[in-house]
mmCIF file of C-alpha atoms in Angstrom:
data_model
loop_
_atom_site.group_PDB
_atom_site.id
_atom_site.type_symbol
_atom_site.label_atom_id
_atom_site.label_comp_id
_atom_site.label_asym_id
_atom_site.label_seq_id
_atom_site.Cartn_x
_atom_site.Cartn_y
_atom_site.Cartn_z
ATOM 1 C CA MET A 1 -0.084 0.117 -0.014
ATOM 2 C CA ASN A 2 1.603 3.447 -0.534
ATOM 3 C CA ILE A 3 1.497 5.905 1.851
ATOM 4 C CA TYR A 4 -1.031 8.569 -0.185
ATOM 5 C CA GLN A 5 -3.570 5.754 -0.011
ATOM 6 C CA ARG A 6 -2.992 4.387 3.292
ATOM 7 C CA ALA A 7 -3.574 8.193 4.160
ATOM 8 C CA LYS A 8 -6.981 8.620 2.382
ATOM 9 C CA ASN A 9 -8.507 5.870 2.997
ATOM 10 C CA LEU A 10 -7.840 6.020 6.982
ATOM 11 C CA LEU A 11 -9.578 10.148 6.556
ATOM 12 C CA LEU A 12 -12.205 8.390 4.704
ATOM 13 C CA ALA A 13 -13.228 4.896 6.060
ATOM 14 C CA PRO A 14 -10.983 4.172 8.898
ATOM 15 C CA ALA A 15 -13.129 1.213 9.914
ATOM 16 C CA LYS A 16 -12.387 -0.448 6.946
ATOM 17 C CA GLU A 17 -8.602 0.399 6.223
ATOM 18 C CA TRP A 18 -8.269 -0.906 9.936
ATOM 19 C CA GLN A 19 -9.218 -4.188 8.909
ATOM 20 C CA SER A 20 -7.025 -4.175 5.816
ATOM 21 C CA ILE A 21 -4.116 -3.284 8.134
ATOM 22 C CA ASP A 22 -5.120 -6.163 10.533
ATOM 23 C CA GLU A 23 -5.014 -8.167 8.036
ATOM 24 C CA GLU A 24 -1.106 -7.013 6.586
ATOM 25 C CA ASP A 25 1.711 -8.721 7.530
ATOM 26 C CA VAL A 26 3.565 -5.335 8.023
ATOM 27 C CA ASN A 27 6.871 -4.548 9.853
ATOM 28 C CA SER A 28 6.975 -1.671 11.790
ATOM 29 C CA SER A 29 9.782 -0.257 9.270
ATOM 30 C CA HIS A 30 6.853 0.122 6.943
ATOM 31 C CA VAL A 31 5.005 2.038 9.347
ATOM 32 C CA LEU A 32 7.637 4.229 10.714
ATOM 33 C CA THR A 33 8.114 5.165 7.120
ATOM 34 C CA TYR A 34 4.664 6.050 6.690
ATOM 35 C CA LEU A 35 5.067 8.498 9.643
ATOM 36 C CA LEU A 36 8.681 9.642 9.104
ATOM 37 C CA VAL A 37 7.159 10.707 5.161
ATOM 38 C CA LEU A 38 3.794 11.876 6.887
ATOM 39 C CA ALA A 39 5.584 13.988 10.054
ATOM 40 C CA LEU A 40 7.092 16.169 7.150
ATOM 41 C CA ILE A 41 3.987 17.646 6.104
ATOM 42 C CA PRO A 42 3.570 19.714 8.718
ATOM 43 C CA ALA A 43 7.804 20.325 9.228
ATOM 44 C CA VAL A 44 7.897 21.373 6.146
ATOM 45 C CA ALA A 45 4.812 23.349 5.612
ATOM 46 C CA GLY A 46 5.669 24.960 9.507
ATOM 47 C CA PHE A 47 9.358 26.243 7.968
ATOM 48 C CA ILE A 48 7.803 27.900 5.324
ATOM 49 C CA GLY A 49 4.815 29.504 6.694
ATOM 50 C CA MET A 50 6.469 30.413 9.657
ATOM 51 C CA GLY A 51 10.093 31.421 8.017
ATOM 52 C CA PHE A 52 9.017 33.147 5.031
ATOM 53 C CA ILE A 53 5.226 33.950 4.952
ATOM 54 C CA GLY A 54 4.029 34.490 8.330
ATOM 55 C CA LEU A 55 5.543 36.022 11.918
ATOM 56 C CA ASN A 56 7.931 38.115 12.799
ATOM 57 C CA VAL A 57 7.976 36.958 16.492
ATOM 58 C CA PHE A 58 9.376 39.701 19.028
ATOM 59 C CA GLY A 59 11.443 40.655 16.362
ATOM 60 C CA ILE A 60 13.273 37.320 16.099
ATOM 61 C CA ASP A 61 14.473 36.268 12.443
ATOM 62 C CA SER A 62 11.447 33.996 10.963
ATOM 63 C CA VAL A 63 13.455 31.709 9.416
ATOM 64 C CA SER A 64 15.491 30.502 12.159
ATOM 65 C CA TRP A 65 11.744 30.758 13.774
ATOM 66 C CA GLY A 66 10.551 28.609 11.011
ATOM 67 C CA PHE A 67 13.460 26.258 11.606
ATOM 68 C CA ARG A 68 12.992 25.685 15.225
ATOM 69 C CA HIS A 69 9.301 25.067 14.670
ATOM 70 C CA ALA A 70 9.750 22.243 11.648
ATOM 71 C CA ILE A 71 12.317 20.590 13.738
ATOM 72 C CA SER A 72 10.529 20.216 17.364
ATOM 73 C CA SER A 73 7.133 19.480 15.274
ATOM 74 C CA TYR A 74 9.133 16.615 13.703
ATOM 75 C CA LEU A 75 10.877 14.964 16.673
ATOM 76 C CA GLY A 76 7.399 15.820 18.429
ATOM 77 C CA ILE A 77 5.298 13.714 16.023
ATOM 78 C CA VAL A 78 7.922 10.893 15.433
ATOM 79 C CA GLY A 79 9.165 11.176 19.585
ATOM 80 C CA GLY A 80 5.174 10.918 20.675
ATOM 81 C CA ALA A 81 4.147 8.272 18.486
ATOM 82 C CA TYR A 82 6.885 6.097 19.567
ATOM 83 C CA ILE A 83 6.554 7.157 23.241
ATOM 84 C CA SER A 84 2.576 6.869 23.240
ATOM 85 C CA ALA A 85 2.632 3.387 21.528
ATOM 86 C CA PHE A 86 5.820 1.975 24.645
ATOM 87 C CA VAL A 87 2.739 3.294 26.783
ATOM 88 C CA ILE A 88 -0.478 1.900 25.488
ATOM 89 C CA ASP A 89 1.512 -1.503 24.747
ATOM 90 C CA PHE A 90 2.529 -0.940 28.374
ATOM 91 C CA LEU A 91 -0.759 -0.705 29.376
ATOM 92 C CA ALA A 92 -2.385 -3.579 27.261
ATOM 93 C CA ASP A 93 -1.988 -6.109 30.006
ATOM 94 C CA LYS A 94 -3.969 -4.449 32.537
ATOM 95 C CA PHE A 95 -6.939 -4.167 29.699
ATOM 96 C CA GLN A 96 -6.835 -7.715 28.420
ATOM 97 C CA ALA A 97 -5.683 -6.271 25.203
ATOM 98 C CA THR A 98 -2.932 -7.628 22.900
ATOM 99 C CA SER A 99 0.488 -6.493 24.108
ATOM 100 C CA SER A 100 2.834 -6.194 21.062
ATOM 101 C CA PHE A 101 4.906 -2.710 20.631
ATOM 102 C CA ASN A 102 4.660 -3.153 16.189
ATOM 103 C CA VAL A 103 0.737 -3.514 16.855
ATOM 104 C CA ALA A 104 0.524 -0.315 19.009
ATOM 105 C CA PHE A 105 2.633 1.350 17.201
ATOM 106 C CA LYS A 106 0.457 0.793 14.130
ATOM 107 C CA VAL A 107 -2.123 2.083 15.841
ATOM 108 C CA VAL A 108 -0.496 5.617 17.349
ATOM 109 C CA ALA A 109 1.334 6.065 14.104
ATOM 110 C CA TYR A 110 -1.913 5.384 11.718
ATOM 111 C CA SER A 111 -3.802 7.834 14.100
ATOM 112 C CA TYR A 112 -1.561 10.659 13.462
ATOM 113 C CA THR A 113 -2.779 10.588 9.478
ATOM 114 C CA PRO A 114 -5.036 13.468 10.318
ATOM 115 C CA MET A 115 -2.855 15.995 12.400
ATOM 116 C CA CYS A 116 -0.050 15.534 10.031
ATOM 117 C CA VAL A 117 -2.281 16.156 6.866
ATOM 118 C CA ALA A 118 -3.633 18.847 8.177
ATOM 119 C CA GLY A 119 -0.046 20.365 9.161
ATOM 120 C CA VAL A 120 -0.428 21.894 5.195
ATOM 121 C CA PHE A 121 -2.393 24.662 7.173
ATOM 122 C CA TYR A 122 0.709 25.544 9.056
ATOM 123 C CA LEU A 123 1.652 27.078 5.057
ATOM 124 C CA ILE A 124 -0.800 29.993 6.527
ATOM 125 C CA PRO A 125 -0.280 30.805 10.314
ATOM 126 C CA SER A 126 -3.674 32.161 10.944
ATOM 127 C CA LEU A 127 -5.107 28.701 9.874
ATOM 128 C CA SER A 128 -2.973 26.716 12.060
ATOM 129 C CA PHE A 129 -4.977 26.380 14.863
ATOM 130 C CA LEU A 130 -6.713 23.862 12.528
ATOM 131 C CA VAL A 131 -4.183 21.154 13.037
ATOM 132 C CA PRO A 132 -5.057 20.298 16.779
ATOM 133 C CA LEU A 133 -8.360 20.167 15.486
ATOM 134 C CA ALA A 134 -7.650 17.596 12.731
ATOM 135 C CA GLY A 135 -6.163 15.887 15.993
ATOM 136 C CA LEU A 136 -9.330 15.160 16.935
ATOM 137 C CA TYR A 137 -10.533 13.242 14.097
ATOM 138 C CA GLY A 138 -6.938 11.151 15.217
ATOM 139 C CA LEU A 139 -8.907 10.312 18.309
ATOM 140 C CA TYR A 140 -11.539 9.011 16.459
ATOM 141 C CA ILE A 141 -9.145 7.230 14.054
ATOM 142 C CA LEU A 142 -7.286 5.433 17.070
ATOM 143 C CA TYR A 143 -10.507 4.444 19.097
ATOM 144 C CA THR A 144 -11.523 2.722 15.680
ATOM 145 C CA GLY A 145 -8.029 0.628 15.398
ATOM 146 C CA MET A 146 -8.278 0.218 19.226
ATOM 147 C CA LYS A 147 -10.608 -2.917 19.043
ATOM 148 C CA PRO A 148 -9.320 -4.760 15.752
ATOM 149 C CA MET A 149 -5.750 -3.917 16.316
ATOM 150 C CA LEU A 150 -5.445 -4.631 19.986
ATOM 151 C CA LYS A 151 -8.235 -7.047 20.154
ATOM 152 C CA VAL A 152 -9.317 -5.330 23.197
ATOM 153 C CA PRO A 153 -12.525 -6.615 25.066
ATOM 154 C CA GLU A 154 -15.682 -4.900 24.485
ATOM 155 C CA ASP A 155 -16.546 -4.521 28.000
ATOM 156 C CA LYS A 156 -13.075 -2.917 28.486
ATOM 157 C CA MET A 157 -12.794 -0.650 25.481
ATOM 158 C CA MET A 158 -13.788 2.607 27.183
ATOM 159 C CA GLY A 159 -11.387 2.730 29.586
ATOM 160 C CA TYR A 160 -8.731 1.328 27.954
ATOM 161 C CA PHE A 161 -9.143 4.075 25.536
ATOM 162 C CA ILE A 162 -9.599 6.864 27.952
ATOM 163 C CA VAL A 163 -6.534 5.898 29.507
ATOM 164 C CA CYS A 164 -4.374 5.915 26.141
ATOM 165 C CA LEU A 165 -5.995 9.125 25.444
ATOM 166 C CA LEU A 166 -4.759 10.580 28.902
ATOM 167 C CA SER A 167 -1.538 8.916 28.779
ATOM 168 C CA MET A 168 -1.070 10.504 25.171
ATOM 169 C CA ILE A 169 -1.981 14.058 26.431
ATOM 170 C CA VAL A 170 0.424 14.073 29.337
ATOM 171 C CA VAL A 171 3.243 12.082 26.743
ATOM 172 C CA SER A 172 2.388 15.557 24.154
ATOM 173 C CA MET A 173 2.669 18.048 26.553
ATOM 174 C CA VAL A 174 5.820 16.838 29.106
ATOM 175 C CA LEU A 175 7.777 16.513 25.179
ATOM 176 C CA GLY A 176 6.424 19.623 24.209
ATOM 177 C CA ALA A 177 7.504 21.304 27.038
ATOM 178 C CA ILE A 178 11.278 19.571 26.345
ATOM 179 C CA LEU A 179 10.975 20.661 22.809
ATOM 180 C CA VAL A 180 10.429 24.293 23.650
ATOM 181 C CA ALA A 181 12.937 24.584 26.367
ATOM 182 C CA ILE A 182 15.530 23.214 24.116
ATOM 183 C CA PHE A 183 14.193 24.827 20.722
ATOM 184 C CA VAL A 184 12.401 28.217 21.523
ATOM 185 C CA ASN A 185 14.520 29.130 24.744
ATOM 186 C CA SER A 186 17.705 28.780 23.035
ATOM 187 C CA ILE A 187 16.342 31.565 20.878
ATOM 188 C CA TYR A 188 17.000 34.099 23.257
ATOM 189 C CA PHE A 189 20.558 32.862 23.888
#
């Protein structure tokens, strides 16, 4: 499956696409390639939007700002997916789900699809608020993928999803704070 087709299918018919994904014998390197390519969309769009089109933030060189945004965005997506997959895999036994890092990584990486695709809105900085909103659809994709991929029992599904959601929020906040401390605070020095 090519990256474009996979992203399109996940966005338009996630439940059907999860069935196809569950039947595939794909190793995590293919999923990582998918995520690495999709993570380029918000990174490159953010670099262009904030570096050339957009903002002059506090008198800081906007190209430097765009570059820092691109790096932190890329690392945040890829690192966040890995850490979240680790947490989801760690929690699997507690909810009688399948415990497999590769499967958890597939679920998380593919659920990032809407946010990565919507990263094109970073080209116009005033529309960048739409990217996190697309992430909400990613939560739906995550939810629809958990049952077929992680084999979560029906009675444990909502609890597992909520715990996974909260853990992903915490991972995102902590990783975001670290990346801001590294890339944004270093602008002033």
